């Protein structure tokens, strides 16, 4: 190739200047009113001029004015040199002098500066070593050489010494440029403390900072995850007569979001959308996090869609933030979609990705997806912490994934992760729900050995376990441990005691009545009225209403179901009907009976077996009354029991109901195309109701 040789020292830098300035962004700050920060505080930022697009990049040498401009201002260069810089000599590469002339070319000069920068990065961080390397250039160093060397360094200690060398040897035309590229080196090292000290030195030397100075300091604070520092420096800009440009404003969206100043972050984001600033993926990640923390999960999705519309490619941090947001929103289907987007985009899921997925699936009780994600993590050699193990085990306990829970629990221990009280609680709960007394007791002993005392959840599970196997004396012993451990029974614990009573033989109910009275006197009083058949209809209903007023909303239906089941077990159908009516009045139950012109239905999906049978009894009586009143039945009548089975039992309400309908000789049959529905026709229902009426008359 041919070489262009510059005919003067000044022209030596022309190619360098062109290279440095050709791709630089317009560093002219946006024109704002003089009190721009006051406007920010009032959320009324309004620039007088608009830049339609601006690329967010790291502040570098490109942020400065072209060194060519600086050369033209340097008094060391004459007009003759300026004019001669436009002259070039073409050299034939085959010439015998080509190798000699090549040494005087720009490429050789620039290469020597880069070599010096690398030598400075690797040398000892002392004055002699640094000064010796730079001293090799003799008196042939210029301001632009200093900028190139510093701009290509990455050692903060030697960069500061190099700056001292240049300050002692050179007269700067724009010293702020040299300070800015030195700060860039410190930013690479994420050393905000040194950046701030260098800024103080600038001020002491009378060097006025520019927008690039502040942009470099702010981005350094951001890289150091010191958002409060970024805001501190951002808010200093007006005192130096500087207005931030769009790049700095965009950066501050992230910083304000990180320190929790949501109003300012969203205000800047609204402005960014209006003025079409170019935002980076990190800023979008912060915006998604802001909406996630506030519980605005649709806002998270909107930001993601806007990000894609602007052509900003989501990175793994963005996806992980979205996964965590969808987990909190209990939207596992959307978490699954984002995970697929990660795979499709060619990104590799990280530990944080899988952790967010496990939380999303586990909280929503997506059992198969949770187990699949867990196995994928183990295949990739990724570790889980105790919180993730607990999330999986709690889900297994809720869904009845017994074998999987045992496998995961053993893996947890073999991985060196120590189970905590929540781990043992989940395992004991699972064994208790299965009625596996010995397994539950062994796990309790292991819990003691690990140094943990049982909490209210563990004791509740144990009472459930003993109740399932009708070990009533052990229920009483476990209840007595509450006072020993200074634990106060809560509504769920009392509900568990009530549930145990529905499974207890009548002759042992007295043992539990005393426990219930001690745990919750109002509940104990209502239970005592049932078991001892005390009180008339009015007084019982009032006591039950007072009870429901005193307990939390989430347990009211469970209490009502258990009390009705207890009534059914005690053959107290009238009391069961009173409780069902009270439950409807208090809206504990809703829409049990429904009517359309073509079908009347009985909806039993949220009822216990005793409550469902009571509701059937009431419905059949209502149908009989309707016929007696001359009302026409619809063409179709149906009973909806739901199609679910109990997680720890093969029996669902449909199975219980099917056998009961056969006992009643009722003409309802399971619908082949509607799972959980039992249907009959108007003719069949009327015939059956008439036969019941005749049978009752004969019995009377």
XYZ file of C-alpha atoms in Angstrom:
700
model
C 0.000 0.000 0.000
C 1.001 3.638 -0.377
C 1.605 5.852 2.657
C 0.468 9.454 3.080
C 3.165 11.308 4.934
C 2.245 14.496 6.723
C 4.466 17.417 5.779
C 4.379 19.050 9.217
C 4.140 18.046 12.852
C 0.649 19.493 13.086
C -0.612 17.508 10.162
C 0.531 14.356 11.874
C -2.677 14.444 13.932
C -5.146 15.100 11.144
C -6.071 11.435 10.541
C -6.337 10.923 14.313
C -8.614 13.921 14.628
C -10.857 12.708 11.869
C -11.037 9.256 13.432
C -11.952 10.608 16.843
C -14.594 13.035 15.653
C -16.268 11.152 12.819
C -18.593 9.070 14.989
C -18.915 11.377 17.968
C -22.320 12.390 19.186
C -23.322 15.996 19.467
C -22.115 16.897 22.943
C -23.922 20.191 22.966
C -26.144 20.186 26.057
C -29.857 20.578 25.753
C -30.981 24.174 26.180
C -33.129 24.440 29.292
C -34.251 27.319 31.409
C -31.662 28.512 33.897
C -33.247 26.773 36.816
C -33.519 23.331 35.229
C -33.335 21.415 38.485
C -36.193 23.418 39.978
C -38.177 22.469 36.902
C -37.272 18.836 37.459
C -38.572 18.961 40.968
C -41.844 20.389 39.713
C -42.074 17.633 37.120
C -42.322 20.224 34.336
C -39.152 19.704 32.351
C -39.554 21.486 29.020
C -36.550 21.874 26.723
C -36.539 24.700 24.237
C -35.002 22.503 21.578
C -35.505 18.830 20.770
C -33.091 16.232 19.556
C -35.041 13.460 17.931
C -32.666 10.655 18.794
C -29.569 10.216 20.880
C -27.496 7.109 21.340
C -26.619 6.189 24.918
C -22.943 5.301 25.020
C -20.204 5.339 27.576
C -18.527 8.713 27.817
C -15.201 8.501 26.033
C -12.799 10.548 24.027
C -15.514 10.863 21.407
C -17.445 13.081 23.772
C -14.845 15.824 23.450
C -14.365 18.392 20.731
C -12.215 17.236 17.887
C -8.526 17.441 18.672
C -8.181 19.057 15.232
C -10.140 22.014 16.617
C -7.747 22.150 19.530
C -4.708 22.080 17.246
C -6.052 25.043 15.321
C -6.224 26.995 18.574
C -2.769 26.001 19.798
C -0.322 28.901 19.647
C 2.492 26.440 19.046
C 1.243 25.906 15.511
C 1.651 28.621 12.880
C -0.539 29.405 9.919
C 2.160 27.973 7.719
C 1.932 24.686 9.527
C -1.852 24.761 9.257
C -1.746 25.265 5.547
C 0.995 22.757 5.048
C -1.050 20.162 6.937
C -3.234 19.944 3.889
C -0.294 18.718 1.823
C 0.518 15.014 1.556
C 3.259 13.087 -0.215
C 2.549 9.786 -1.897
C 5.303 7.202 -1.471
C 5.700 4.179 -3.690
C 5.735 1.143 -1.389
C 8.335 -0.478 -3.653
C 10.732 2.415 -3.125
C 13.937 1.714 -1.237
C 13.069 4.571 1.125
C 9.589 3.258 1.902
C 10.629 1.472 5.105
C 12.339 4.603 6.400
C 9.420 6.851 5.547
C 6.952 4.352 7.022
C 8.422 5.038 10.444
C 7.339 8.667 10.083
C 3.733 7.765 9.177
C 0.653 8.361 11.349
C 0.114 4.636 11.880
C 3.549 4.259 13.424
C 3.062 7.287 15.629
C -0.346 6.122 16.885
C 0.974 2.609 17.473
C 3.748 3.992 19.650
C 1.213 5.886 21.765
C -0.918 2.750 22.230
C 2.214 0.801 23.146
C 3.049 3.409 25.756
C -0.463 3.133 27.226
C -0.075 -0.644 27.553
C 3.343 -0.245 29.159
C 1.897 2.204 31.672
C -0.917 -0.233 32.548
C 1.572 -2.969 33.398
C 4.344 -0.979 35.046
C 4.824 -0.407 38.776
C 2.534 2.342 40.108
C 5.331 4.701 41.072
C 6.493 8.016 39.684
C 9.871 6.835 38.399
C 8.463 3.935 36.367
C 5.753 6.060 34.783
C 7.991 9.036 34.078
C 10.668 6.800 32.517
C 8.181 5.325 30.020
C 6.814 8.704 29.005
C 10.272 10.275 29.054
C 11.257 8.150 26.076
C 9.215 10.499 23.893
C 11.493 13.389 24.852
C 10.064 16.749 23.869
C 7.962 15.299 21.083
C 4.762 14.846 23.129
C 1.752 17.044 22.463
C -1.571 17.565 24.201
C -3.263 15.210 21.756
C -0.694 12.519 22.566
C -1.645 12.784 26.234
C -5.329 12.354 25.330
C -4.639 9.252 23.205
C -2.403 7.621 25.830
C -4.773 8.245 28.737
C -7.808 7.260 26.706
C -6.277 3.820 26.092
C -5.212 3.116 29.665
C -6.999 0.983 32.267
C -4.755 1.280 35.348
C -6.080 4.018 37.600
C -2.892 4.369 39.689
C -0.518 4.817 36.773
C -3.045 6.978 34.893
C -2.980 9.543 37.701
C 0.842 9.572 37.618
C 0.783 9.944 33.824
C -1.536 12.920 34.235
C 1.013 14.518 36.589
C 3.745 13.960 33.997
C 1.717 15.664 31.285
C 0.800 18.553 33.570
C 4.483 19.168 34.329
C 5.632 18.928 30.694
C 2.790 20.291 28.567
C 0.804 23.470 28.215
C -2.842 22.518 27.717
C -5.223 24.289 25.421
C -8.232 22.496 26.976
C -7.094 20.815 30.161
C -10.655 19.630 30.910
C -10.338 17.113 28.042
C -7.265 15.553 29.648
C -9.037 15.380 33.022
C -12.096 13.787 31.404
C -10.143 10.953 29.762
C -8.299 10.370 33.051
C -11.656 10.099 34.812
C -12.677 7.595 32.177
C -9.765 5.365 33.256
C -10.891 5.648 36.893
C -14.430 4.799 35.796
C -13.152 1.632 34.122
C -11.739 0.662 37.520
C -15.029 1.629 39.224
C -13.149 3.877 41.627
C -15.566 6.699 42.396
C -13.492 7.892 45.339
C -10.526 8.707 43.073
C -12.839 10.297 40.505
C -14.206 12.654 43.146
C -10.690 13.556 44.344
C -9.648 14.252 40.761
C -12.660 16.512 40.341
C -11.615 18.470 43.439
C -8.137 18.832 41.940
C -9.666 20.184 38.745
C -11.494 22.894 40.630
C -8.389 23.817 42.637
C -6.411 24.240 39.375
C -9.139 26.485 37.991
C -10.235 24.001 35.321
C -13.968 24.347 34.629
C -15.784 21.015 34.272
C -18.038 20.434 31.288
C -20.991 18.138 30.562
C -18.654 15.257 29.765
C -17.019 15.603 33.192
C -20.332 15.188 34.986
C -21.560 12.504 32.611
C -18.404 10.474 33.354
C -18.764 10.902 37.134
C -22.481 10.050 37.068
C -21.944 6.944 34.944
C -19.090 5.878 37.263
C -21.447 6.132 40.246
C -23.996 4.116 38.312
C -21.427 1.396 37.499
C -20.559 1.267 41.206
C -24.274 0.801 42.055
C -24.196 4.085 43.967
C -27.375 5.645 42.638
C -27.526 8.167 45.464
C -24.089 9.441 44.457
C -25.186 9.692 40.825
C -28.108 11.873 41.897
C -25.833 13.976 44.113
C -23.553 14.786 41.161
C -26.470 15.292 38.795
C -27.930 17.895 41.125
C -24.567 19.746 41.290
C -24.596 20.540 37.570
C -26.624 23.785 37.762
C -24.129 25.280 40.212
C -21.487 25.016 37.459
C -23.776 26.565 34.860
C -24.352 23.253 33.082
C -27.561 21.743 31.704
C -27.693 17.940 31.336
C -27.975 16.474 27.877
C -30.336 13.652 26.925
C -27.759 10.973 27.704
C -27.407 12.196 31.276
C -31.170 12.515 31.722
C -31.637 8.945 30.468
C -29.044 7.699 32.945
C -30.847 9.465 35.774
C -34.051 7.491 35.131
C -32.140 4.444 36.336
C -30.520 6.280 39.252
C -33.727 7.837 40.591
C -35.462 4.496 40.248
C -32.757 2.727 42.224
C -32.978 5.117 45.180
C -36.765 4.853 45.257
C -37.625 8.298 43.848
C -40.307 6.799 41.646
C -41.992 10.106 40.834
C -38.827 11.609 39.363
C -37.894 8.426 37.496
C -41.319 8.120 35.879
C -41.382 11.845 35.128
C -38.119 11.540 33.222
C -39.390 8.398 31.496
C -42.505 10.226 30.301
C -40.269 12.941 28.928
C -38.003 10.365 27.306
C -40.967 8.902 25.434
C -42.148 12.335 24.298
C -38.734 13.482 23.119
C -37.647 10.067 21.842
C -34.477 9.714 23.883
C -32.547 6.547 23.269
C -32.699 4.483 26.473
C -30.575 1.446 27.240
C -31.652 -1.958 28.512
C -30.463 -1.203 32.064
C -32.801 1.782 32.292
C -35.731 -0.311 31.081
C -34.853 -2.967 33.647
C -35.035 -0.334 36.396
C -38.417 0.896 35.112
C -39.785 -2.659 35.152
C -38.486 -3.048 38.711
C -40.202 0.201 39.748
C -43.548 -1.057 38.487
C -42.909 -4.484 40.040
C -42.280 -3.047 43.508
C -45.413 -0.884 43.280
C -47.479 -3.935 42.281
C -48.319 -2.528 38.831
C -47.550 -5.704 36.915
C -49.351 -4.572 33.771
C -47.013 -1.565 33.848
C -44.068 -3.999 33.722
C -45.475 -5.555 30.572
C -46.159 -2.164 29.003
C -42.545 -1.072 29.542
C -41.363 -4.325 27.971
C -43.557 -3.777 24.901
C -42.349 -0.161 24.570
C -38.794 -1.380 24.836
C -39.294 -3.778 21.936
C -41.109 -1.134 19.894
C -38.094 1.186 20.282
C -35.779 -1.524 19.012
C -33.915 -1.986 22.319
C -32.945 -5.628 22.687
C -33.790 -7.040 26.141
C -30.827 -8.485 27.995
C -30.891 -11.214 30.618
C -31.290 -8.708 33.469
C -34.481 -7.387 31.849
C -35.866 -10.896 31.415
C -34.970 -11.896 34.973
C -36.709 -8.781 36.320
C -39.795 -9.654 34.281
C -39.748 -13.250 35.534
C -39.597 -12.048 39.125
C -42.444 -9.589 38.482
C -44.647 -12.281 36.949
C -43.874 -14.538 39.903
C -45.063 -11.873 42.329
C -48.143 -11.318 40.165
C -48.859 -15.070 40.247
C -48.861 -15.194 36.456
C -46.809 -18.328 35.803
C -48.045 -18.594 32.225
C -46.386 -15.275 31.413
C -43.216 -16.320 33.233
C -43.164 -19.410 31.025
C -43.493 -17.218 27.916
C -40.592 -14.964 28.953
C -38.440 -18.005 29.646
C -39.125 -19.211 26.123
C -38.203 -15.741 24.824
C -34.844 -16.080 26.606
C -34.173 -19.377 24.854
C -35.348 -18.085 21.465
C -33.132 -14.997 21.715
C -30.026 -17.125 22.207
C -29.396 -16.014 25.803
C -28.277 -18.543 28.389
C -30.461 -18.706 31.509
C -28.531 -17.841 34.646
C -28.893 -18.886 38.261
C -31.107 -15.828 38.785
C -33.296 -16.887 35.842
C -33.993 -20.318 37.273
C -34.501 -18.896 40.770
C -37.145 -16.483 39.460
C -38.813 -19.317 37.532
C -38.914 -21.559 40.602
C -40.496 -18.790 42.662
C -43.061 -18.050 39.943
C -44.047 -21.681 39.427
C -43.842 -22.601 43.114
C -46.031 -19.740 44.348
C -48.676 -20.504 41.715
C -48.473 -24.242 42.495
C -47.426 -25.171 38.951
C -46.177 -28.527 40.186
C -44.857 -30.173 37.035
C -43.168 -26.984 35.804
C -41.525 -26.467 39.196
C -40.126 -30.000 39.289
C -38.966 -29.728 35.659
C -37.129 -26.462 36.396
C -35.548 -27.971 39.504
C -34.262 -30.974 37.540
C -32.916 -28.702 34.795
C -30.974 -26.727 37.390
C -29.479 -29.896 38.841
C -28.502 -31.146 35.368
C -26.647 -27.887 34.735
C -24.865 -28.063 38.070
C -26.588 -24.970 39.452
C -27.038 -24.757 43.204
C -30.159 -23.848 45.160
C -30.285 -21.981 48.443
C -32.513 -22.885 51.361
C -35.223 -20.423 50.266
C -35.569 -22.058 46.854
C -35.637 -25.542 48.377
C -38.344 -24.374 50.776
C -40.381 -22.922 47.905
C -40.340 -26.291 46.130
C -41.053 -28.312 49.274
C -43.951 -26.061 50.299
C -45.463 -26.565 46.855
C -44.965 -30.334 47.111
C -46.696 -30.336 50.490
C -49.649 -28.374 49.118
C -50.020 -30.536 46.009
C -49.289 -33.900 47.604
C -46.063 -34.531 45.635
C -44.805 -36.917 48.302
C -42.143 -38.872 46.389
C -40.723 -35.724 44.795
C -40.541 -33.957 48.164
C -38.608 -36.824 49.760
C -36.156 -36.873 46.837
C -35.628 -33.097 46.973
C -35.260 -33.077 50.762
C -32.530 -35.731 50.583
C -30.812 -33.841 47.752
C -30.918 -30.693 49.859
C -29.099 -32.373 52.733
C -26.551 -34.089 50.468
C -25.821 -30.708 48.831
C -24.730 -29.313 52.170
C -27.772 -27.038 52.581
C -29.023 -27.105 56.165
C -32.811 -27.358 56.445
C -34.473 -24.642 58.513
C -37.746 -24.638 60.464
C -39.763 -23.969 57.280
C -38.189 -26.973 55.585
C -39.189 -29.267 58.425
C -42.626 -27.655 58.578
C -43.316 -28.545 54.935
C -42.111 -32.123 55.354
C -44.153 -32.642 58.537
C -47.217 -31.109 56.871
C -46.914 -33.506 53.952
C -46.559 -36.585 56.174
C -49.441 -35.395 58.331
C -51.759 -34.916 55.377
C -50.989 -38.465 54.283
C -51.730 -39.736 57.772
C -48.174 -41.084 58.073
C -47.714 -40.684 61.808
C -44.313 -42.339 62.164
C -42.825 -40.282 59.293
C -44.189 -37.062 60.788
C -42.825 -37.934 64.241
C -39.410 -38.899 62.808
C -39.227 -35.585 60.982
C -40.181 -33.784 64.209
C -37.324 -35.543 66.024
C -34.935 -34.566 63.213
C -36.149 -31.014 63.631
C -35.320 -31.111 67.352
C -31.856 -32.520 66.587
C -31.235 -29.641 64.166
C -31.919 -27.217 67.009
C -35.371 -26.006 65.975
C -38.526 -25.847 68.077
C -41.880 -26.577 66.421
C -43.929 -23.517 65.496
C -47.691 -23.101 65.173
C -47.652 -24.555 61.650
C -45.859 -27.716 62.709
C -48.183 -28.291 65.665
C -51.222 -27.671 63.457
C -49.970 -30.319 61.023
C -49.318 -32.805 63.830
C -52.825 -32.348 65.207
C -54.189 -32.959 61.721
C -52.070 -36.106 61.439
C -53.195 -37.535 64.781
C -56.786 -36.633 64.009
C -56.667 -38.460 60.671
C -55.648 -41.636 62.478
C -58.062 -40.944 65.367
C -55.292 -40.770 67.967
C -57.239 -38.282 70.051
C -55.038 -38.525 73.159
C -52.042 -37.486 71.027
C -54.100 -34.566 69.703
C -54.672 -33.415 73.288
C -50.970 -33.860 74.165
C -49.925 -31.825 71.130
C -52.429 -29.120 72.034
C -50.984 -28.909 75.542
C -47.519 -28.274 74.067
C -48.729 -24.878 72.828
C -48.756 -23.459 76.352
C -45.356 -25.037 77.066
C -43.888 -23.311 74.015
C -45.769 -20.056 74.750
C -47.596 -20.264 71.408
C -51.005 -18.628 71.053
C -53.514 -20.617 68.970
C -54.591 -18.776 65.810
C -57.747 -19.123 63.684
C -56.184 -21.775 61.447
C -55.086 -23.869 64.413
C -58.600 -23.735 65.877
C -60.000 -24.628 62.450
C -57.748 -27.680 62.408
C -59.073 -28.731 65.846
C -62.608 -28.286 64.519
C -61.773 -30.407 61.475
C -60.393 -33.156 63.726
C -63.715 -33.176 65.591
C -65.530 -34.025 62.334
C -63.393 -37.201 62.117
C -63.641 -38.168 65.788
C -66.000 -40.842 67.227
C -68.834 -39.287 69.241
C -67.672 -40.861 72.484
C -64.329 -38.991 72.350
C -65.641 -35.589 71.327
C -65.639 -34.390 74.936
C -61.808 -34.496 75.060
C -61.626 -32.091 72.140
C -64.413 -29.755 73.281
C -62.255 -28.749 76.253
C -59.287 -28.022 73.933
C -61.453 -25.915 71.614
C -62.869 -23.952 74.567
C -59.350 -23.115 75.750
C -58.174 -22.163 72.260
C -61.205 -20.025 71.303
C -63.967 -19.566 73.897
C -66.580 -18.410 71.354
C -65.940 -21.384 69.081
C -65.893 -23.665 72.133
C -69.297 -22.353 73.189
C -70.869 -23.028 69.774
C -69.329 -26.514 69.622
C -70.574 -27.261 73.133
C -74.109 -26.251 72.147
C -73.954 -28.815 69.317
C -72.287 -31.682 71.131
C -74.445 -31.327 74.263
C -77.558 -30.441 72.202
C -78.142 -27.250 74.140
C -79.876 -24.031 73.138
C -82.885 -23.332 70.958
C -82.795 -22.312 67.292
C -82.670 -18.563 67.929
C -79.938 -18.643 70.558
C -77.758 -21.073 68.592
C -77.954 -19.011 65.413
C -77.039 -15.835 67.343
C -74.029 -17.496 68.987
C -72.860 -18.802 65.605
C -73.247 -15.339 64.027
C -71.176 -13.797 66.843
C -68.493 -16.409 66.213
C -68.287 -15.631 62.482
C -68.023 -11.922 63.233
C -64.997 -12.558 65.443
C -62.855 -14.646 63.059
C -60.865 -13.714 59.952
C -62.569 -13.819 56.564
C -60.264 -16.480 55.107
C -61.327 -19.115 57.656
C -65.086 -18.440 57.802
C -65.997 -20.942 55.101
C -63.786 -23.634 56.641
C -65.400 -23.084 60.065
C -68.898 -23.172 58.617
C -68.167 -26.325 56.615
C -66.757 -28.110 59.681
C -69.635 -27.064 61.924
C -72.154 -28.346 59.359
C -70.165 -31.602 58.999
C -70.252 -31.978 62.780
C -74.022 -31.478 62.738
C -74.413 -34.145 60.043
C -72.266 -36.566 62.050
C -74.457 -35.915 65.089
C -77.662 -36.352 63.028
C -78.647 -32.745 63.709
C -79.994 -31.901 60.256
C -82.004 -28.892 61.419
C -78.919 -27.286 62.972
C -77.007 -28.026 59.763
C -79.717 -26.224 57.775
C -79.584 -23.265 60.186
C -75.818 -22.975 59.678
C -76.176 -23.220 55.897
C -78.804 -20.489 55.935
C -76.565 -18.341 58.162
C -73.661 -18.909 55.778
C -75.780 -17.667 52.869
C -77.022 -14.673 54.870
C -73.474 -13.665 55.812
C -72.319 -14.355 52.227
C -69.902 -17.012 53.411
C -71.499 -19.081 50.664
C -72.673 -17.533 47.419
C -74.768 -18.743 44.473
C -75.401 -22.273 45.726
C -78.687 -22.342 43.807
C -79.045 -20.774 40.376
C -81.873 -20.635 37.845
C -82.178 -19.983 34.114
C -85.110 -20.567 31.774
C -83.589 -23.875 30.632
C -81.824 -25.200 33.744
C -81.917 -25.047 37.519
C -78.618 -25.884 39.193
C -77.149 -26.726 42.576
C -73.506 -25.571 42.807
C -71.518 -27.412 45.482
C -67.878 -26.947 44.453
C -66.714 -25.044 47.550
C -68.637 -27.084 50.114
C -67.537 -29.937 52.352
C -69.323 -33.263 52.028
C -71.643 -32.550 54.982
C -72.425 -29.037 53.785
C -73.055 -30.356 50.247
C -75.479 -33.011 51.498
C -77.259 -30.361 53.564
C -77.494 -28.073 50.534
C -78.951 -30.985 48.514
C -81.553 -31.582 51.206
C -82.586 -27.913 51.130
C -82.659 -27.829 47.297
C -84.830 -30.944 47.022
C -87.277 -29.426 49.528
C -87.296 -26.186 47.494
C -88.048 -28.169 44.309
C -90.945 -29.932 46.033
C -92.335 -26.610 47.247
C -92.064 -25.206 43.726
C -94.115 -28.093 42.344
C -96.723 -27.734 45.091
C -97.022 -24.039 44.234
C -97.715 -24.936 40.593
C -94.379 -23.669 39.329
C -93.016 -25.337 36.188
C -89.609 -26.968 36.380
C -87.123 -26.234 33.541
C -86.242 -28.889 30.937
C -82.970 -29.695 32.723
C -81.819 -29.866 36.347
C -78.186 -30.273 37.368
C -75.873 -30.685 40.344
C -72.298 -29.410 39.964
C -69.850 -31.026 42.391
C -66.699 -30.022 40.550
C -64.262 -32.534 39.092
C -61.331 -32.137 41.451
C -60.059 -34.759 43.839
C -58.512 -34.094 47.211
C -54.751 -33.837 46.783
C -54.103 -36.522 49.393
C -57.103 -38.725 48.528
C -58.578 -40.403 45.484
C -62.037 -39.372 46.624
C -63.606 -36.161 45.448
C -67.014 -34.694 46.205
C -68.341 -36.243 42.978
C -67.574 -39.770 44.237
C -69.219 -39.083 47.598
C -72.260 -37.579 45.920
C -72.696 -40.332 43.382
C -73.130 -42.952 46.103
C -75.509 -40.698 48.065
C -77.703 -40.063 45.003
C -77.979 -43.814 44.519
C -79.099 -44.200 48.137
C -81.822 -41.622 47.508
C -82.760 -43.357 44.252
C -82.479 -39.917 42.660
C -82.632 -39.797 38.829
C -79.442 -37.704 38.537
C -76.691 -39.268 36.429
C -73.145 -38.144 35.753
C -72.950 -36.264 32.453
C -70.433 -37.861 30.047
C -69.511 -34.539 28.434
C -69.512 -32.342 31.591
C -67.145 -33.586 34.274
C -68.479 -33.143 37.807
C -72.076 -32.577 36.672
C -75.062 -34.791 37.530
C -78.059 -34.091 35.302
C -81.686 -35.116 35.024
C -84.738 -34.107 32.998
C -87.864 -32.292 34.097
C -90.021 -35.440 33.674
C -87.666 -37.660 35.680
C -87.298 -35.065 38.444
C -91.068 -34.545 38.778
C -91.680 -38.306 38.936
C -89.011 -38.736 41.638
C -90.302 -35.817 43.718
C -93.855 -37.220 43.551
C -92.634 -40.630 44.713
C -90.833 -39.010 47.650
C -94.006 -37.156 48.564
C -96.012 -40.397 48.606
C -93.327 -42.198 50.621
C -93.345 -39.402 53.240
C -97.147 -39.565 53.421
C -97.090 -43.332 53.977
C -94.370 -42.977 56.634
C -96.460 -40.351 58.421
